[in-house]
GROMACS .gro file of C-alpha atoms in nm:
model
  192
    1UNK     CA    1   0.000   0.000   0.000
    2UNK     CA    2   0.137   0.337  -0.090
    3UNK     CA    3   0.107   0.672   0.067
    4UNK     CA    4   0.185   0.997  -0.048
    5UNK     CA    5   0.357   1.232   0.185
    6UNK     CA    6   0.157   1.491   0.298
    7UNK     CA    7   0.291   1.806   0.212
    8UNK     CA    8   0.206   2.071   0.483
    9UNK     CA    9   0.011   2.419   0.295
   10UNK     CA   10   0.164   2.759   0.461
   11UNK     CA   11  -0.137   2.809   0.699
   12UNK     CA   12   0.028   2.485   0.823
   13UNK     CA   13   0.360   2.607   0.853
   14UNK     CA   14   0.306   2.946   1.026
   15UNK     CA   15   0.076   2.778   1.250
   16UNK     CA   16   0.367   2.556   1.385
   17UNK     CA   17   0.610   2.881   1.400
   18UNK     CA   18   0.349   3.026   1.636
   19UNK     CA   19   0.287   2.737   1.843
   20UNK     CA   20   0.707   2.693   1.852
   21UNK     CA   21   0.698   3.075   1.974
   22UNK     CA   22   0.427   3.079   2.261
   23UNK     CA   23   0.647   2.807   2.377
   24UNK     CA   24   0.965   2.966   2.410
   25UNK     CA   25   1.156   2.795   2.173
   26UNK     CA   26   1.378   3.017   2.012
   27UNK     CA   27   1.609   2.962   1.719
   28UNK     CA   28   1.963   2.846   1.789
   29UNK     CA   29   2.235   3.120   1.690
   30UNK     CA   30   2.515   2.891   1.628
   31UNK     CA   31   2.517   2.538   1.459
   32UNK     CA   32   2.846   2.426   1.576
   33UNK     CA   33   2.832   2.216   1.917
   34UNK     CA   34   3.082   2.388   2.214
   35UNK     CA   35   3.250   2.160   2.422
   36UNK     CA   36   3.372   2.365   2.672
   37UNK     CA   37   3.693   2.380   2.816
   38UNK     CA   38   3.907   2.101   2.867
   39UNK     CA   39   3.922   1.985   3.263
   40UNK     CA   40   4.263   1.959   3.392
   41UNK     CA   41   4.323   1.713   3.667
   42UNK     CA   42   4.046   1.531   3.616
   43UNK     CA   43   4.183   1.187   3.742
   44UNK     CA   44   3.839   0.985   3.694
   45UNK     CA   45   3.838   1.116   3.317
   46UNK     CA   46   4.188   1.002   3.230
   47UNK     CA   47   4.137   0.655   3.435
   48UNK     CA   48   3.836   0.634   3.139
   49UNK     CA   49   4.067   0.759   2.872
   50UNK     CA   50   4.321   0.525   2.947
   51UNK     CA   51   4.086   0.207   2.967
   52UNK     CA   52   3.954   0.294   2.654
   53UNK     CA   53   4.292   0.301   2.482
   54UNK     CA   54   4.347   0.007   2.606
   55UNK     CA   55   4.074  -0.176   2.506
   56UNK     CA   56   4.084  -0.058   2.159
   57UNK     CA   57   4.482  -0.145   2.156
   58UNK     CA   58   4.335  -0.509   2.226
   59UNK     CA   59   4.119  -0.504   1.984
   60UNK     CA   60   4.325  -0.374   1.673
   61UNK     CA   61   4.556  -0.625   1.748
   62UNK     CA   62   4.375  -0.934   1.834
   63UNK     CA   63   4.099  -1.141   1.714
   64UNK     CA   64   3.725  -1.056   1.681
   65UNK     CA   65   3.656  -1.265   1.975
   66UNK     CA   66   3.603  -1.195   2.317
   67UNK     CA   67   3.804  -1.398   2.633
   68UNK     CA   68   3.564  -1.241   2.919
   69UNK     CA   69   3.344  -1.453   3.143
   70UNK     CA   70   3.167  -1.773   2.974
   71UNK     CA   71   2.849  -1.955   3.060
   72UNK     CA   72   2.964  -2.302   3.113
   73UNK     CA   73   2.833  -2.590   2.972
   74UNK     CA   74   2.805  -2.949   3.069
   75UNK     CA   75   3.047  -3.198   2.876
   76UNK     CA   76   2.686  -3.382   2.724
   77UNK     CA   77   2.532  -3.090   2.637
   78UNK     CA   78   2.394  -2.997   2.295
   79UNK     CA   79   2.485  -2.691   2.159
   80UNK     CA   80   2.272  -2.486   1.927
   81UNK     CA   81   2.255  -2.147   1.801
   82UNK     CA   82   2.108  -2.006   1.481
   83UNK     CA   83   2.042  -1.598   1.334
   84UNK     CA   84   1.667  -1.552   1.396
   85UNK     CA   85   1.622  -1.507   0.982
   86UNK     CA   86   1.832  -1.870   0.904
   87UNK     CA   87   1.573  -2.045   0.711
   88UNK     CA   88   1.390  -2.327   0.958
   89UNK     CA   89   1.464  -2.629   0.673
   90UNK     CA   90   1.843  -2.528   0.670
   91UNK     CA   91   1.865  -2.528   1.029
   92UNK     CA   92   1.734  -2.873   1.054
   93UNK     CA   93   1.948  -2.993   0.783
   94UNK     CA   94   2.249  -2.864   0.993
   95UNK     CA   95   2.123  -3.096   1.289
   96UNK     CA   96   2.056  -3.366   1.095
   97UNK     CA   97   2.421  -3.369   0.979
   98UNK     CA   98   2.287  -3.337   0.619
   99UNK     CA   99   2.498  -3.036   0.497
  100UNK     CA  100   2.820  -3.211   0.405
  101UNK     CA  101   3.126  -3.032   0.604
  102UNK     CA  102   3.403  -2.872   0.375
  103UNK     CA  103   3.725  -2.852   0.626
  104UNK     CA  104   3.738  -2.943   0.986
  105UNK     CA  105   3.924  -2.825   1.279
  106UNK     CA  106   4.082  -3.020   1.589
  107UNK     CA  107   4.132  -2.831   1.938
  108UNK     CA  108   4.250  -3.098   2.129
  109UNK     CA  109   4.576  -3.021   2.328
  110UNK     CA  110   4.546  -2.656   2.270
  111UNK     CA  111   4.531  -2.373   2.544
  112UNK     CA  112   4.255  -2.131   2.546
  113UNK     CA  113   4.478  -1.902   2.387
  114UNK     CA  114   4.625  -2.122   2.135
  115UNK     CA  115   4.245  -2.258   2.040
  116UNK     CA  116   4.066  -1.933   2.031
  117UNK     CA  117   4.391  -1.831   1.742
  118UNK     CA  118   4.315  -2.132   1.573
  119UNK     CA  119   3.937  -2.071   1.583
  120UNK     CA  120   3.976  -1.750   1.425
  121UNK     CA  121   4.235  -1.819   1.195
  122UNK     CA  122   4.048  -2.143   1.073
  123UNK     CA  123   3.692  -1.914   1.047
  124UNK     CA  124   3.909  -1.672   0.848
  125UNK     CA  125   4.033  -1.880   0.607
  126UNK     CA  126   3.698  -2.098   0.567
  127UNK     CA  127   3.528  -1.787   0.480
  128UNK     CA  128   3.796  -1.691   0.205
  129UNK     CA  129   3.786  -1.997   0.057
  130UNK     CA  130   3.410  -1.958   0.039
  131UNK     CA  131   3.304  -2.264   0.268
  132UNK     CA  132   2.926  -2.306   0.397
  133UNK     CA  133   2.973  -2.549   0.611
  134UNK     CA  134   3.291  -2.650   0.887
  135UNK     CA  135   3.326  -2.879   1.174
  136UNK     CA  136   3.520  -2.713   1.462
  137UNK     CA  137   3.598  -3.061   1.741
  138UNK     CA  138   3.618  -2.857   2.078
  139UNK     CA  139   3.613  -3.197   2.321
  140UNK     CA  140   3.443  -3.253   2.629
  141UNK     CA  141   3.725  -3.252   2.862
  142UNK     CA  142   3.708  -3.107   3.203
  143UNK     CA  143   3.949  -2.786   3.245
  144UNK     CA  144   4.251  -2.837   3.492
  145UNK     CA  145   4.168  -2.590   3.685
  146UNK     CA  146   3.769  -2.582   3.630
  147UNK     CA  147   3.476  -2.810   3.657
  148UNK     CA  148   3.338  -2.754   3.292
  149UNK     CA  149   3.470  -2.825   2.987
  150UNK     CA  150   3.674  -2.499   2.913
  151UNK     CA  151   3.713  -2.504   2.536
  152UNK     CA  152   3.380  -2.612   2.449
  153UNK     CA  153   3.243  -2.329   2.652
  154UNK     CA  154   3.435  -2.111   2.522
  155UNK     CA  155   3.358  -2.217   2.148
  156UNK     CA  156   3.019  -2.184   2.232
  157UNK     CA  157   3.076  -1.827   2.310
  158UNK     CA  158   3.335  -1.730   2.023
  159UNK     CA  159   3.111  -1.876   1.748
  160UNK     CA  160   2.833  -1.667   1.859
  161UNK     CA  161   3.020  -1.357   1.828
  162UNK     CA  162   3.170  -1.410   1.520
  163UNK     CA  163   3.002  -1.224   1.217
  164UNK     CA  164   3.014  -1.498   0.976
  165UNK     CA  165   2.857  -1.759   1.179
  166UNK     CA  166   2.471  -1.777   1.039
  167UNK     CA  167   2.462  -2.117   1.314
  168UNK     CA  168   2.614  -2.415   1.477
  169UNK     CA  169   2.518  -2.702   1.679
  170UNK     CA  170   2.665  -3.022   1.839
  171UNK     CA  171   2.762  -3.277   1.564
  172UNK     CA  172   2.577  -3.590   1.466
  173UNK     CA  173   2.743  -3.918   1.672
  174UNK     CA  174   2.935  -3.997   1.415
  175UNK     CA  175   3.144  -3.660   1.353
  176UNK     CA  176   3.209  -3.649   1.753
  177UNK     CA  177   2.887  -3.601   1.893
  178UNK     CA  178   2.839  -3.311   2.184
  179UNK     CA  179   3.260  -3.311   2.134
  180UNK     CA  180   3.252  -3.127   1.823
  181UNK     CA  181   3.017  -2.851   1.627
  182UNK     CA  182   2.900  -2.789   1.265
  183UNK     CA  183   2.897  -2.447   1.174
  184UNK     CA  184   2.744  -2.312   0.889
  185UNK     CA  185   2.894  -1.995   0.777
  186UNK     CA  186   2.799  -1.717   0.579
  187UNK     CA  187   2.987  -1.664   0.171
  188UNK     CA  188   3.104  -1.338   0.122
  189UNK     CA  189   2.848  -1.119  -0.111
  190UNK     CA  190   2.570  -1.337   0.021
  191UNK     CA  191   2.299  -1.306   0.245
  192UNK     CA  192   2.260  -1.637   0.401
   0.00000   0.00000   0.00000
């Protein structure tokens, strides 16, 4: 259905001027913002300027993932995420183990460090060589010093964050089961 815009007459528009006057409003003299003077010694505003260099430091030079606080999961737990617009029919073909994986990856033995570089790396390269679907094997080994599994926790949190990821869930028994993922990724210059 298609509307035309109404176009206000110039009763209209001096009606509006008035009402804007009666109310006080007045026109502003200047169009350029002032900020004021700059505080000196302002110790709580540098604290804030500092963090924030900081943080964007981190971030120009590492991944696109975070390494804050995870929700742990349970070593038997399925994992499943999915965009809200990912096509119901795909989704259940990606459970269903139906959309044949193109490369896998293996984070056995690696730190959380060392696997969230491989992650990323391995996600990078996948999505220049134009793969749709991967299978990323996270484990379900307890941490040494935790009582989850670390890296599959903290796969479950990277993948969501990552901007190519359209979903991923745990793998059908015979690709590793609630040890590994399938994640279907977006192409480049495509929409899903």
């Amino acid at each position: 259905m298609s509307r035309d815009r109404h176009v206000p007459d110039d009763d209209e528009i001096n009606a509006f001027r008035q009402a804007l006057r009666e109310a006080g409003v007045r026109p502003i003299a200047s169009n350029r913002a002032d900020p004021g003077r700059r505080r000196r010694g302002d110790a709580a505003a540098a604290e804030r300027r500092a963090a924030a260099t900081t943080v964007a430091d981190e971030l120009a030079g590492g991944g696109r993932t975070s390494d804050g606080r995870v929700e742990p999961v349970r070593p038997s737990e399925f994992l499943d995420f999915a965009l809200p617009d990912l096509p119901w029919r795909t989704r259940q073909q990606l459970k269903r183990g139906r959309l044949g994986w193109e490369a896998g990856l293996d984070l056995h033995g690696h730190t959380l460090e060392e696997a969230r570089e491989e992650l990323e790396a391995f996600l990078r390269d996948a999505g220049d060589r134009r793969r749709r679907c991967v299978l990323v094997v996270h484990g379900k080994a307890w941490g040494s010093t935790r009582d989850y599994p670390v890296i599959k926790s903290h796969v479950n949190a990277w993948l969501r964050e990552w901007p190519s990821v359209l979903a991923f869930c745990s793998a059908t028994t015979i690709d590793g089961g609630t040890g590994a993922v399938y994640v279907l990724l977006r192409r480049r210059g495509s929409e899903a």
